[in-house]
Amino acid sequence: MRIKMDTTSVRFMVTRPGEAKVDRETGQERVDRSTGALLWQVQVMALDESGGEILTVTIDSEPKIAVGEFVRLDGLVAIPWSQGDRSGVAFRASGIAPVKPSAAAA
């Protein structure tokens, strides 16, 4: 199940450069099963009025962003998973782009 996330009141800041997503067992770069595109992961801090949380987000194109840059995550979804006695939530976005600072923020 994929849960679409409403990010209208959330700001995202890049905290680690994008890197190719690698299969832990084979050491090979992972690819999207439906498109064949190489998968990348980016670590961001999600910030809202209650504080911040670090997320690792998977995307299917090489991210052109820098650490410390505020970005927009398009089509962000949460994907709950369970494997044996482990479980968690994976995050996937259809795209990532820098957010230009507004004139009011300057």
Coordinates of N, CA, C and O in Angstrom, one line a residue:
M1 N 0.8 -1.2 0.0 CA 0.0 0.0 0.0 C 0.9 1.2 0.0 O 1.9 1.3 0.7
R2 N 0.5 2.2 -0.8 CA 1.2 3.5 -0.9 C 0.3 4.6 -0.3 O -0.8 4.7 -0.8
I3 N 0.8 5.3 0.6 CA 0.0 6.4 1.3 C 0.5 7.7 0.8 O 1.6 8.1 1.1
K4 N -0.3 8.5 0.0 CA 0.1 9.8 -0.5 C 0.2 10.7 0.7 O -0.7 10.8 1.5
M5 N 1.3 11.5 0.7 CA 1.5 12.4 1.9 C 1.2 13.9 1.5 O 1.6 14.3 0.4
D6 N 0.5 14.6 2.3 CA 0.2 16.0 2.1 C 1.4 16.8 2.7 O 1.6 16.8 3.9
T7 N 2.2 17.4 1.8 CA 3.4 18.1 2.3 C 3.3 19.6 2.2 O 4.3 20.3 2.2
T8 N 2.1 20.1 2.1 CA 1.9 21.6 1.9 C 2.4 22.4 3.1 O 2.9 23.5 2.8
S9 N 2.5 21.9 4.3 CA 3.0 22.7 5.4 C 4.3 22.2 5.9 O 4.8 22.5 7.0
V10 N 5.0 21.4 5.0 CA 6.3 20.9 5.4 C 7.4 21.4 4.5 O 7.2 21.5 3.3
R11 N 8.5 21.8 5.1 CA 9.7 22.2 4.3 C 10.7 21.0 4.4 O 10.9 20.4 5.4
F12 N 11.4 20.8 3.3 CA 12.4 19.7 3.2 C 13.8 20.3 2.9 O 14.0 21.1 2.0
M13 N 14.8 20.0 3.8 CA 16.2 20.4 3.6 C 17.1 19.2 3.4 O 17.0 18.2 4.1
V14 N 17.9 19.2 2.4 CA 18.8 18.1 2.1 C 19.9 18.0 3.2 O 20.5 19.0 3.5
T15 N 20.1 16.9 3.7 CA 21.1 16.7 4.8 C 22.2 15.7 4.4 O 23.2 15.6 5.1
R16 N 22.1 15.1 3.3 CA 23.1 14.2 2.8 C 23.0 14.1 1.3 O 21.9 14.1 0.7
P17 N 24.1 14.2 0.5 CA 24.0 14.1 -0.9 C 23.3 12.9 -1.4 O 23.4 11.8 -0.8
G18 N 22.7 13.0 -2.6 CA 22.1 11.8 -3.2 C 23.1 10.8 -3.6 O 24.3 11.1 -3.9
E19 N 22.7 9.5 -3.5 CA 23.6 8.4 -3.8 C 22.8 7.3 -4.5 O 21.6 7.2 -4.2
A20 N 23.4 6.5 -5.3 CA 22.7 5.4 -5.9 C 22.3 4.4 -4.9 O 23.0 4.2 -3.9
K21 N 21.1 3.9 -5.0 CA 20.6 2.9 -4.1 C 21.2 1.5 -4.5 O 21.1 1.1 -5.7
V22 N 21.8 0.8 -3.5 CA 22.5 -0.4 -3.8 C 21.8 -1.6 -3.1 O 21.5 -1.4 -1.9
D23 N 21.7 -2.7 -3.7 CA 21.2 -3.9 -3.1 C 22.2 -4.4 -2.1 O 23.4 -4.6 -2.5
R24 N 21.9 -4.6 -0.9 CA 22.8 -5.0 0.2 C 23.4 -6.4 -0.1 O 24.5 -6.6 0.3
E25 N 22.6 -7.3 -0.7 CA 23.1 -8.6 -0.9 C 24.1 -8.7 -2.1 O 25.1 -9.4 -2.0
T26 N 23.7 -8.1 -3.2 CA 24.5 -8.3 -4.4 C 25.5 -7.1 -4.7 O 26.4 -7.3 -5.4
G27 N 25.3 -6.0 -4.0 CA 26.2 -4.8 -4.2 C 25.9 -4.1 -5.5 O 26.6 -3.2 -5.9
Q28 N 24.8 -4.5 -6.3 CA 24.5 -3.9 -7.5 C 23.5 -2.8 -7.3 O 22.7 -2.8 -6.4
E29 N 23.5 -1.8 -8.2 CA 22.6 -0.7 -8.1 C 21.2 -1.2 -8.4 O 21.0 -2.0 -9.2
R30 N 20.2 -0.7 -7.6 CA 18.8 -1.1 -7.7 C 18.1 -0.4 -8.8 O 18.5 0.8 -9.1
V31 N 17.2 -1.0 -9.4 CA 16.4 -0.4 -10.5 C 14.9 -0.5 -10.2 O 14.5 -1.4 -9.5
D32 N 14.2 0.5 -10.7 CA 12.7 0.5 -10.6 C 12.2 -0.7 -11.4 O 12.5 -0.9 -12.6
R33 N 11.4 -1.5 -10.8 CA 10.9 -2.7 -11.5 C 10.0 -2.4 -12.7 O 10.0 -3.2 -13.6
S34 N 9.2 -1.3 -12.6 CA 8.3 -1.1 -13.7 C 9.0 -0.2 -14.8 O 8.6 -0.4 -16.0
T35 N 9.9 0.6 -14.5 CA 10.5 1.5 -15.6 C 11.9 1.1 -15.9 O 12.4 1.5 -17.0
G36 N 12.6 0.4 -15.1 CA 14.0 0.0 -15.3 C 15.0 1.2 -15.0 O 16.2 1.0 -15.2
A37 N 14.5 2.3 -14.5 CA 15.4 3.4 -14.1 C 16.2 3.1 -12.9 O 15.7 2.4 -12.0
L38 N 17.4 3.6 -12.8 CA 18.2 3.4 -11.6 C 17.6 4.2 -10.5 O 17.1 5.3 -10.7
L39 N 17.7 3.6 -9.3 CA 17.1 4.3 -8.1 C 18.2 5.0 -7.3 O 19.3 4.6 -7.2
W40 N 17.8 6.2 -6.8 CA 18.7 7.0 -6.0 C 18.0 7.3 -4.6 O 16.8 7.2 -4.5
Q41 N 18.8 7.6 -3.6 CA 18.2 7.9 -2.3 C 18.8 9.2 -1.9 O 20.0 9.5 -2.1
V42 N 18.0 10.0 -1.2 CA 18.4 11.3 -0.7 C 17.9 11.4 0.7 O 16.8 11.0 1.0
Q43 N 18.8 11.9 1.6 CA 18.3 12.1 3.0 C 17.9 13.6 3.1 O 18.7 14.5 2.7
V44 N 16.7 13.8 3.7 CA 16.2 15.2 3.9 C 15.7 15.3 5.4 O 15.4 14.3 6.0
M45 N 15.7 16.5 5.8 CA 15.0 16.8 7.1 C 13.7 17.4 6.8 O 13.6 18.4 6.1
A46 N 12.6 16.8 7.3 CA 11.3 17.3 7.1 C 11.0 18.2 8.3 O 11.1 17.8 9.4
L47 N 10.7 19.5 8.0 CA 10.5 20.5 9.1 C 9.1 21.1 9.0 O 8.6 21.4 7.9
D48 N 8.4 21.1 10.2 CA 7.1 21.7 10.3 C 7.1 22.4 11.6 O 8.1 22.5 12.3
E49 N 5.9 22.9 12.0 CA 5.8 23.7 13.3 C 6.1 22.9 14.5 O 6.4 23.4 15.6
S50 N 6.0 21.5 14.4 CA 6.3 20.7 15.6 C 7.7 20.2 15.7 O 8.1 19.6 16.7
G51 N 8.6 20.5 14.7 CA 10.0 20.1 14.7 C 10.4 19.5 13.4 O 9.9 19.8 12.4
G52 N 11.5 18.7 13.5 CA 12.0 18.1 12.3 C 12.2 16.6 12.5 O 12.3 16.1 13.6
E53 N 12.3 15.9 11.3 CA 12.5 14.5 11.3 C 13.3 14.1 10.1 O 13.1 14.7 9.0
I54 N 14.3 13.2 10.2 CA 15.1 12.8 9.1 C 14.4 11.7 8.3 O 14.0 10.7 8.9
L55 N 14.3 11.8 7.0 CA 13.8 10.8 6.1 C 14.8 10.5 5.0 O 15.5 11.4 4.5
T56 N 14.8 9.2 4.6 CA 15.5 8.8 3.4 C 14.5 8.6 2.3 O 13.6 7.7 2.5
V57 N 14.6 9.3 1.2 CA 13.6 9.2 0.2 C 14.2 8.6 -1.1 O 15.3 9.0 -1.5
T58 N 13.5 7.7 -1.7 CA 14.0 7.1 -3.0 C 13.3 7.8 -4.1 O 12.2 8.1 -4.1
I59 N 14.2 8.1 -5.1 CA 13.7 8.7 -6.4 C 14.3 7.9 -7.6 O 15.3 7.2 -7.4
D60 N 13.7 8.1 -8.8 CA 14.2 7.4 -9.9 C 15.0 8.2 -10.9 O 15.0 7.9 -12.1
S61 N 15.6 9.3 -10.5 CA 16.5 10.0 -11.3 C 17.6 10.6 -10.4 O 17.4 10.9 -9.2
E62 N 18.8 10.9 -11.0 CA 19.9 11.4 -10.2 C 19.5 12.8 -9.7 O 19.2 13.7 -10.5
P63 N 19.6 13.0 -8.4 CA 19.2 14.3 -7.8 C 20.3 15.4 -8.1 O 21.4 15.1 -7.9
K64 N 19.8 16.5 -8.5 CA 20.7 17.7 -8.8 C 20.5 18.7 -7.7 O 20.0 19.8 -7.9
I65 N 20.9 18.3 -6.5 CA 20.7 19.2 -5.3 C 21.9 19.1 -4.5 O 22.8 18.3 -4.6
A66 N 22.0 20.1 -3.5 CA 23.2 20.2 -2.6 C 22.8 20.1 -1.2 O 21.6 20.5 -0.8
V67 N 23.7 19.7 -0.3 CA 23.4 19.6 1.1 C 23.1 21.1 1.6 O 23.8 22.0 1.2
G68 N 22.1 21.2 2.4 CA 21.7 22.5 3.0 C 20.6 23.2 2.1 O 20.1 24.2 2.6
E69 N 20.4 22.7 0.9 CA 19.4 23.3 0.0 C 18.0 22.8 0.4 O 17.8 21.7 0.8
F70 N 17.0 23.8 0.3 CA 15.6 23.4 0.5 C 15.1 22.9 -0.8 O 15.4 23.4 -1.9
V71 N 14.3 21.8 -0.7 CA 13.8 21.2 -1.9 C 12.3 20.9 -1.8 O 11.7 20.9 -0.8
R72 N 11.7 20.6 -3.0 CA 10.3 20.2 -3.1 C 10.4 18.7 -3.5 O 11.1 18.3 -4.4
L73 N 9.6 17.9 -2.8 CA 9.4 16.5 -3.1 C 8.1 16.3 -3.8 O 7.0 16.5 -3.2
D74 N 8.1 15.9 -5.1 CA 6.9 15.7 -5.8 C 6.4 14.3 -5.6 O 7.1 13.4 -5.6
G75 N 5.0 14.2 -5.4 CA 4.4 12.9 -5.3 C 5.0 12.0 -4.2 O 5.1 10.8 -4.4
L76 N 5.2 12.6 -3.0 CA 5.8 11.8 -1.9 C 4.8 10.8 -1.4 O 3.6 11.2 -1.1
V77 N 5.2 9.6 -1.2 CA 4.3 8.6 -0.6 C 5.1 7.8 0.4 O 6.3 7.7 0.4
A78 N 4.3 7.3 1.4 CA 4.9 6.5 2.5 C 4.5 5.0 2.2 O 3.3 4.8 1.8
I79 N 5.4 4.1 2.3 CA 5.1 2.7 2.0 C 5.5 1.9 3.2 O 6.7 1.6 3.4
P80 N 4.5 1.5 4.0 CA 4.8 0.6 5.1 C 5.3 -0.7 4.7 O 4.8 -1.3 3.6
W81 N 6.2 -1.3 5.4 CA 6.8 -2.6 5.0 C 7.0 -3.5 6.3 O 7.2 -2.9 7.4
S82 N 7.1 -4.8 6.1 CA 7.4 -5.7 7.1 C 8.1 -6.9 6.5 O 7.8 -7.4 5.5
Q83 N 9.2 -7.3 7.2 CA 10.0 -8.4 6.7 C 10.5 -9.2 7.9 O 11.4 -8.7 8.7
G84 N 9.9 -10.3 8.2 CA 10.2 -11.1 9.4 C 9.8 -10.3 10.6 O 8.7 -9.9 10.7
D85 N 10.8 -10.1 11.5 CA 10.5 -9.4 12.7 C 10.8 -7.9 12.6 O 10.8 -7.2 13.6
R86 N 11.2 -7.5 11.4 CA 11.5 -6.0 11.2 C 10.3 -5.4 10.4 O 9.7 -6.0 9.6
S87 N 10.1 -4.1 10.7 CA 9.1 -3.4 9.9 C 9.5 -1.9 9.9 O 10.3 -1.5 10.7
G88 N 8.9 -1.1 9.0 CA 9.2 0.3 9.0 C 8.4 1.0 7.9 O 7.4 0.4 7.4
V89 N 8.8 2.2 7.5 CA 8.1 2.9 6.5 C 9.2 3.4 5.5 O 10.2 4.0 5.9
A90 N 9.0 3.1 4.2 CA 9.9 3.6 3.2 C 9.2 4.8 2.5 O 8.0 4.9 2.5
F91 N 10.0 5.8 2.0 CA 9.5 7.0 1.4 C 9.9 7.0 0.0 O 11.1 6.7 -0.3
R92 N 9.0 7.4 -1.0 CA 9.3 7.4 -2.4 C 8.7 8.7 -2.9 O 7.6 9.1 -2.6
A93 N 9.5 9.4 -3.8 CA 9.0 10.6 -4.5 C 9.1 10.4 -6.0 O 10.1 9.8 -6.4
S94 N 8.3 11.0 -6.7 CA 8.4 11.0 -8.2 C 9.4 12.0 -8.7 O 9.8 11.9 -9.8
G95 N 9.8 13.0 -7.9 CA 10.8 13.9 -8.3 C 11.2 14.8 -7.1 O 10.6 14.8 -6.1
I96 N 12.4 15.5 -7.4 CA 12.9 16.4 -6.4 C 13.5 17.6 -7.1 O 14.1 17.4 -8.2
A97 N 13.2 18.8 -6.5 CA 13.7 20.0 -7.2 C 14.0 21.1 -6.1 O 13.4 21.1 -5.1
P98 N 15.0 21.9 -6.4 CA 15.4 23.0 -5.4 C 14.2 23.9 -5.3 O 13.5 24.2 -6.3
V99 N 14.0 24.5 -4.1 CA 13.0 25.5 -3.9 C 13.8 26.9 -3.9 O 14.7 27.1 -3.1
K100 N 13.3 27.8 -4.8 CA 14.0 29.1 -4.8 C 13.5 29.9 -3.6 O 12.3 29.9 -3.3
P101 N 14.4 30.6 -3.0 CA 14.0 31.5 -1.8 C 13.1 32.6 -2.3 O 13.3 33.1 -3.4
S102 N 12.1 32.8 -1.5 CA 11.1 33.9 -1.9 C 11.7 35.3 -1.5 O 12.6 35.4 -0.7
A103 N 11.2 36.3 -2.2 CA 11.7 37.7 -1.9 C 11.4 38.1 -0.5 O 12.2 38.8 0.2
A104 N 10.3 37.6 0.1 CA 9.9 37.9 1.4 C 10.9 37.3 2.5 O 11.0 37.8 3.5
A105 N 11.5 36.2 2.1 CA 12.4 35.5 3.0 C 13.8 36.1 3.0 O 14.6 35.9 3.9
A106 N 14.1 36.9 2.0 CA 15.4 37.6 1.9 C 15.5 38.7 2.8 O 14.7 39.3 3.3

